PDB file of C-alpha atoms in Angstrom:
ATOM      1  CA  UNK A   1      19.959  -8.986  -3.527  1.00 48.00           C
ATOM      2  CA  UNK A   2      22.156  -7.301  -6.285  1.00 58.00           C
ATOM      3  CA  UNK A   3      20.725  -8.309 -10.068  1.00 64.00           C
ATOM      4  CA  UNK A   4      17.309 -10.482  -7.945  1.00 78.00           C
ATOM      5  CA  UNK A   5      13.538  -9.094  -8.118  1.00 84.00           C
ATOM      6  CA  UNK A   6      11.940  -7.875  -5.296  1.00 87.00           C
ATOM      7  CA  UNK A   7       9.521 -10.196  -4.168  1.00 91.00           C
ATOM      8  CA  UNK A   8       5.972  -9.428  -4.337  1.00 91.00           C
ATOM      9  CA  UNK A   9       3.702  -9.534  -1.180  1.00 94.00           C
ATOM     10  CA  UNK A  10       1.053 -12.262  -1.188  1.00 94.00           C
ATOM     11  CA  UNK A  11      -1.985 -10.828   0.611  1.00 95.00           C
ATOM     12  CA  UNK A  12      -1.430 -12.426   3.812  1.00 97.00           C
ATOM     13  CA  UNK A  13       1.825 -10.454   3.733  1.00 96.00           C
ATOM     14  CA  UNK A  14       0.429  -6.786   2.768  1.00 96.00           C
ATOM     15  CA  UNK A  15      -2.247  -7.209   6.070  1.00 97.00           C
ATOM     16  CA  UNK A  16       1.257  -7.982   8.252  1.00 97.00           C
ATOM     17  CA  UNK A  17       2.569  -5.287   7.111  1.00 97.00           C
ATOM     18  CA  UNK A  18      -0.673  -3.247   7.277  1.00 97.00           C
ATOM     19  CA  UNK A  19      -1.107  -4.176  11.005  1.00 97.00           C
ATOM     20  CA  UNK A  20       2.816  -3.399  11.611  1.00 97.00           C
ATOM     21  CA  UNK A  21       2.204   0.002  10.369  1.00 96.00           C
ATOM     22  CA  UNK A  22      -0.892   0.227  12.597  1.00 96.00           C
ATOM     23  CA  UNK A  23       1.079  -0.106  15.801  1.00 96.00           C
ATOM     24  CA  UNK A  24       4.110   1.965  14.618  1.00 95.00           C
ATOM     25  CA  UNK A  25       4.814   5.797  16.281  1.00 94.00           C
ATOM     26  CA  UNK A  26       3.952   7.341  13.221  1.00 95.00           C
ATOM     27  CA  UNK A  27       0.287   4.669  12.319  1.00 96.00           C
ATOM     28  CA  UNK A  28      -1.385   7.534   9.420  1.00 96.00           C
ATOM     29  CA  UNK A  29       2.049   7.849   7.763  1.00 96.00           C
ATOM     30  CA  UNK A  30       2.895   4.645   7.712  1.00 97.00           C
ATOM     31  CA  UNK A  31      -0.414   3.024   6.100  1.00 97.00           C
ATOM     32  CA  UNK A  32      -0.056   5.439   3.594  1.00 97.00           C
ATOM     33  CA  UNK A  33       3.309   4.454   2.770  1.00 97.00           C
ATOM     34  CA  UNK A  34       2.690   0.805   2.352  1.00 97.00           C
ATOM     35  CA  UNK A  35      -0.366   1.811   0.451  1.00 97.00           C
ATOM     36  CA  UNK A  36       1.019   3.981  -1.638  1.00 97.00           C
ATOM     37  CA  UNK A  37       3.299   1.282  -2.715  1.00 96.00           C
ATOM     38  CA  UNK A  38       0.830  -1.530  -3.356  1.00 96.00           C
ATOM     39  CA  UNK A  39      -1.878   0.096  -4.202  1.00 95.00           C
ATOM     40  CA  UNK A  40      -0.608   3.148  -6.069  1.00 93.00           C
ATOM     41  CA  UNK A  41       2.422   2.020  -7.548  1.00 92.00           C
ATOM     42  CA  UNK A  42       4.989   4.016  -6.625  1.00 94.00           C
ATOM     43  CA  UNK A  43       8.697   4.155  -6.140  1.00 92.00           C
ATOM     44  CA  UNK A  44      10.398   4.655  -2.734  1.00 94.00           C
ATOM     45  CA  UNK A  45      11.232   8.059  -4.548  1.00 94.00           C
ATOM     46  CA  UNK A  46       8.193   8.910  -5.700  1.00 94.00           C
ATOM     47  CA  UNK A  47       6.558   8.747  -2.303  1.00 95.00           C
ATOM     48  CA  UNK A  48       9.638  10.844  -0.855  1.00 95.00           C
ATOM     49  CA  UNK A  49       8.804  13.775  -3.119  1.00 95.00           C
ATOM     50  CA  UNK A  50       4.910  12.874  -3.635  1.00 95.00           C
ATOM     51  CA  UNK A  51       3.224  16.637  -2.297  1.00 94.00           C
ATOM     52  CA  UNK A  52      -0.748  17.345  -1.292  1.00 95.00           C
ATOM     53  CA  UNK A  53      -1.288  19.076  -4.316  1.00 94.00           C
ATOM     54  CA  UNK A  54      -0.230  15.822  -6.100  1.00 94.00           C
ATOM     55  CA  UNK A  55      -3.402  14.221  -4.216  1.00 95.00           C
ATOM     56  CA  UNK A  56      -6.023  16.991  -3.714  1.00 94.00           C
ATOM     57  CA  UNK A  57      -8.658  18.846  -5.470  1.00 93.00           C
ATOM     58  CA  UNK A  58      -9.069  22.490  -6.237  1.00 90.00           C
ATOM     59  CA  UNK A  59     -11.337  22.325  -3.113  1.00 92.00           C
ATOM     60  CA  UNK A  60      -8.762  20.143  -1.326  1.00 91.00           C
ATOM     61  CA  UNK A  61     -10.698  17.562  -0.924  1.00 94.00           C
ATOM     62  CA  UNK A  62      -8.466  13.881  -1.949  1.00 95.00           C
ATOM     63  CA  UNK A  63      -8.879  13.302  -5.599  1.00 94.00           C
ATOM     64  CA  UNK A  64      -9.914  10.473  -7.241  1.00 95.00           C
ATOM     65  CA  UNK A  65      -6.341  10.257  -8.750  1.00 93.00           C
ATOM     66  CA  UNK A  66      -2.581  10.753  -8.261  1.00 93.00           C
ATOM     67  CA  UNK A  67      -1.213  13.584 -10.488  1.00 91.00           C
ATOM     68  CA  UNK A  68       2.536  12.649 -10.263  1.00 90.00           C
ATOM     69  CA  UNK A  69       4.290  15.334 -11.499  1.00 87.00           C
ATOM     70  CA  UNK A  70       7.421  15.244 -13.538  1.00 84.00           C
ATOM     71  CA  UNK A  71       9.885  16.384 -10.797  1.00 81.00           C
ATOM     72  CA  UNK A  72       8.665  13.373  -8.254  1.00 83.00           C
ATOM     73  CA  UNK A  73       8.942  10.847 -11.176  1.00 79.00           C
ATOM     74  CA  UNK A  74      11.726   8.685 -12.513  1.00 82.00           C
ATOM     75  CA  UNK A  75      13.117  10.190 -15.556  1.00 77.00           C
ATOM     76  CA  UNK A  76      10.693  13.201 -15.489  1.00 79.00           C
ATOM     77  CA  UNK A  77       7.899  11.088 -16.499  1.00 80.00           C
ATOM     78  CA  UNK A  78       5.301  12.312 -14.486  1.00 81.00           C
ATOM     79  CA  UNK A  79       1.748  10.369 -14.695  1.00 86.00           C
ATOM     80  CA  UNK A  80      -2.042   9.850 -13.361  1.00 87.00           C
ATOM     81  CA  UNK A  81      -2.564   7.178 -11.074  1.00 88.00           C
ATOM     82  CA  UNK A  82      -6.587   6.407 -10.010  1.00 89.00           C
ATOM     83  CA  UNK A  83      -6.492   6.563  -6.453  1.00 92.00           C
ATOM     84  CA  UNK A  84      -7.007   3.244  -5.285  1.00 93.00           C
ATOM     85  CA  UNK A  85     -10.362   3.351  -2.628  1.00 94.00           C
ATOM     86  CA  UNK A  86      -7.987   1.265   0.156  1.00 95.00           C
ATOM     87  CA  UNK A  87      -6.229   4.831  -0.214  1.00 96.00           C
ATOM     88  CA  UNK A  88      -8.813   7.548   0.342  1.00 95.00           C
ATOM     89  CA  UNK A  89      -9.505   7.078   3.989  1.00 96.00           C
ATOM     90  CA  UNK A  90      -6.472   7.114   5.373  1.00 97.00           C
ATOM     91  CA  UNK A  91      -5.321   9.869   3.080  1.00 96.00           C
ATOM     92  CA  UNK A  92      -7.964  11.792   4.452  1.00 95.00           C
ATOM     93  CA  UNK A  93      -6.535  10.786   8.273  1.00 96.00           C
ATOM     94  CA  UNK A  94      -3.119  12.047   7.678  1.00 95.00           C
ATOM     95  CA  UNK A  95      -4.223  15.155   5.753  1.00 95.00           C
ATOM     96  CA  UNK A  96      -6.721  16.059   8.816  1.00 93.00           C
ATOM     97  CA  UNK A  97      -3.878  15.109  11.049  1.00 91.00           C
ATOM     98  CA  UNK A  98      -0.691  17.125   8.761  1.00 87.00           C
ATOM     99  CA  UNK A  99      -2.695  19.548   6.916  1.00 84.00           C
ATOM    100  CA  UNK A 100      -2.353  19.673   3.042  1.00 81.00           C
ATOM    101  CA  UNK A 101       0.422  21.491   2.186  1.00 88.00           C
ATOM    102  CA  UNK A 102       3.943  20.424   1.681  1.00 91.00           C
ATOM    103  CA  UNK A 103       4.962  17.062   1.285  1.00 95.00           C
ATOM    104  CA  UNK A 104       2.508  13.876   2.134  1.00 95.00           C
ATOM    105  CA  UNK A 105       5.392  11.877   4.041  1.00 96.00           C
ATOM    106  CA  UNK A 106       7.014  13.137   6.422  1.00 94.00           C
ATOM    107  CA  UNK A 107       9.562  12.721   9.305  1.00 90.00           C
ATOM    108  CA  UNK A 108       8.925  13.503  12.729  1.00 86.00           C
ATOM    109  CA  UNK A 109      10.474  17.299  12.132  1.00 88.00           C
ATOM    110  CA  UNK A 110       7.704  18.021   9.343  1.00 85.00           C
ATOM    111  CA  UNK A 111      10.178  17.643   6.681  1.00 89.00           C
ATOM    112  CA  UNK A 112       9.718  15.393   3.525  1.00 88.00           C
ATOM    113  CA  UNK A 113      11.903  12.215   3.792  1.00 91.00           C
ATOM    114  CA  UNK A 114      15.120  11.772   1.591  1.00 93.00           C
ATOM    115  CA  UNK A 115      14.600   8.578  -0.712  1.00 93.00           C
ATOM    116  CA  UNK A 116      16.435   6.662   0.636  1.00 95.00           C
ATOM    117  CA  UNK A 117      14.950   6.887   3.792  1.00 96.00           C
ATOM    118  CA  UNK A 118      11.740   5.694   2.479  1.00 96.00           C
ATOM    119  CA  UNK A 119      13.986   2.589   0.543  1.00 96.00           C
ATOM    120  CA  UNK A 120      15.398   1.802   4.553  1.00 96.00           C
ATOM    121  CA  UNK A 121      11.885   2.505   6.065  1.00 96.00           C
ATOM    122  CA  UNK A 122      10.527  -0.327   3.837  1.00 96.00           C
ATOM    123  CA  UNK A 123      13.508  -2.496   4.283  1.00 95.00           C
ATOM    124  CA  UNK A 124      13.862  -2.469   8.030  1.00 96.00           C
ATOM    125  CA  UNK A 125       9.336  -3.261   8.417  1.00 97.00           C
ATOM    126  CA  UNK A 126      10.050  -6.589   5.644  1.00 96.00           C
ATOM    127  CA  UNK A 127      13.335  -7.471   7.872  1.00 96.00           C
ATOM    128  CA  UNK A 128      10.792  -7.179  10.967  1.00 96.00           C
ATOM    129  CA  UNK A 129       8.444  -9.216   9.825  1.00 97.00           C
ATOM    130  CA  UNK A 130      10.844 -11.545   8.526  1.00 96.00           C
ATOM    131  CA  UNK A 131       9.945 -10.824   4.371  1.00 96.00           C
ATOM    132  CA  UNK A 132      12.846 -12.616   2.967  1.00 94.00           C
ATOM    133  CA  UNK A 133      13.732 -11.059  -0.553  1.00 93.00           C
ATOM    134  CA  UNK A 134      11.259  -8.382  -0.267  1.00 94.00           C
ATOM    135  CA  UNK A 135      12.538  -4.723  -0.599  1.00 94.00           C
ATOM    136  CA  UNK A 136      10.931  -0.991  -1.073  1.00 93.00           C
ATOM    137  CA  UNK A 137      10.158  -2.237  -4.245  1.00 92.00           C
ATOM    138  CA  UNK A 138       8.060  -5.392  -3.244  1.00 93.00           C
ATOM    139  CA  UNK A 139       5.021  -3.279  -3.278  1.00 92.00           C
ATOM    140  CA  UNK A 140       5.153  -1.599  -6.887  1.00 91.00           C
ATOM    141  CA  UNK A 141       5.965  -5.450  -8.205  1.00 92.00           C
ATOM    142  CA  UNK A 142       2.741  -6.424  -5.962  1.00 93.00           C
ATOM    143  CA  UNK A 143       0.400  -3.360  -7.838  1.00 89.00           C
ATOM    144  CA  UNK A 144       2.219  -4.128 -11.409  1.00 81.00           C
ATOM    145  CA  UNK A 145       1.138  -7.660 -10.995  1.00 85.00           C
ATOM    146  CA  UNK A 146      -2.227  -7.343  -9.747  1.00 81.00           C
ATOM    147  CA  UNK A 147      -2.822  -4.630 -12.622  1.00 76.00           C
ATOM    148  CA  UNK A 148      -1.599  -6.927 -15.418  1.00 73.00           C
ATOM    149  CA  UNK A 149      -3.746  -9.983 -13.952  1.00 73.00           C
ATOM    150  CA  UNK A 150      -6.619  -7.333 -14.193  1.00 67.00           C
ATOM    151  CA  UNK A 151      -6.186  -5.647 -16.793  1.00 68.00           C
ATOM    152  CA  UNK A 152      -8.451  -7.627 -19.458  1.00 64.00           C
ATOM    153  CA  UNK A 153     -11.644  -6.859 -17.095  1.00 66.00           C
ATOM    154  CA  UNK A 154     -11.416  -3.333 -17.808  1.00 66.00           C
ATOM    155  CA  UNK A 155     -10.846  -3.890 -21.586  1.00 68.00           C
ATOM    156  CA  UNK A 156      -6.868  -3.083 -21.818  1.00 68.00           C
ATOM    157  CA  UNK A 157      -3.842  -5.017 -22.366  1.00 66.00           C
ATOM    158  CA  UNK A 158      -0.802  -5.137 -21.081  1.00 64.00           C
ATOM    159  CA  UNK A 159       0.739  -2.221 -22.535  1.00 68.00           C
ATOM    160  CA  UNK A 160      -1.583   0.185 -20.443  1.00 61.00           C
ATOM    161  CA  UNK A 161      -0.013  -1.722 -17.353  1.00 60.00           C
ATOM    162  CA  UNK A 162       3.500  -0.470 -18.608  1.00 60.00           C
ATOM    163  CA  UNK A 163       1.959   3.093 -19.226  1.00 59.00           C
TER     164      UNK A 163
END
């Protein structure tokens, strides 16, 4: 796969995964995780370090956006992400079910995952499924190129995408 794209999911491919995730040990967490991927954007890293304060309110209710700080973010470059509405429910689920403090993902002992850990969560559930060429990265190439198709409705160009 070294120097290849990671292929995006078509939507037939996203509701696979979706209903993988569904019958997994861990069904809350992983939703979110594919979620947060497709519909959010982010990197296998960024949902390793992504914390509830990163998703709540000052009442601790789940925002209406994603404030990404620099630490979770490749090359410090922390950002807002609108919170997709395929997201708020089931954040909601795993926040009634984890409480909100501490890290959003985690593993079965409470603690955050490791990066990597999120790249091999996503790469084992595309091998399952049989995903050929699609990697942790398949879903923020799905978001990026559903955004950029979009884009124009909402009255930006291309260069918010990159932003």
């Amino acid at each position: 796969m070294a120097g290849r794209h990671a292929k995006t999911l078509t939507k037939q491919q996203l509701a696979a995964a979706l209903r993988r995730a569904a019958h997994s040990r861990y069904p809350e967490r992983d939703r979110v995780m594919v979620l947060l991927s497709v519909k959010a954007g982010l990197r296998a890293g960024e949902i390793a370090k992504l914390t509830w304060p990163m998703v709540v309110d000052a009442q601790g209710r789940i925002a209406r956006h994603i404030e990404l700080h620099d630490a979770a973010a490749k090359k410090r470059s922390g950002r807002t992400i609108p919170l997709h509405p395929d997201l708020i429910h089931p954040l909601r689920r795993l926040q009634k079910q984890n409480g909100a403090r501490g890290p959003v993902i985690r593993s079965e002992r409470g603690e955050a995952l490791r990066s990597s850990s999120v790249v091999n969560w996503f790469g084992r559930l595309y091998r399952d499924l049989g995903f050929e060429g699609c990697t942790s990265h398949s879903g923020r190439r799905t978001f990026i190129t559903n955004a950029a198709r979009l884009v124009f409705k909402a009255g930006g160009s291309l260069r918010d995408v990159q932003q």
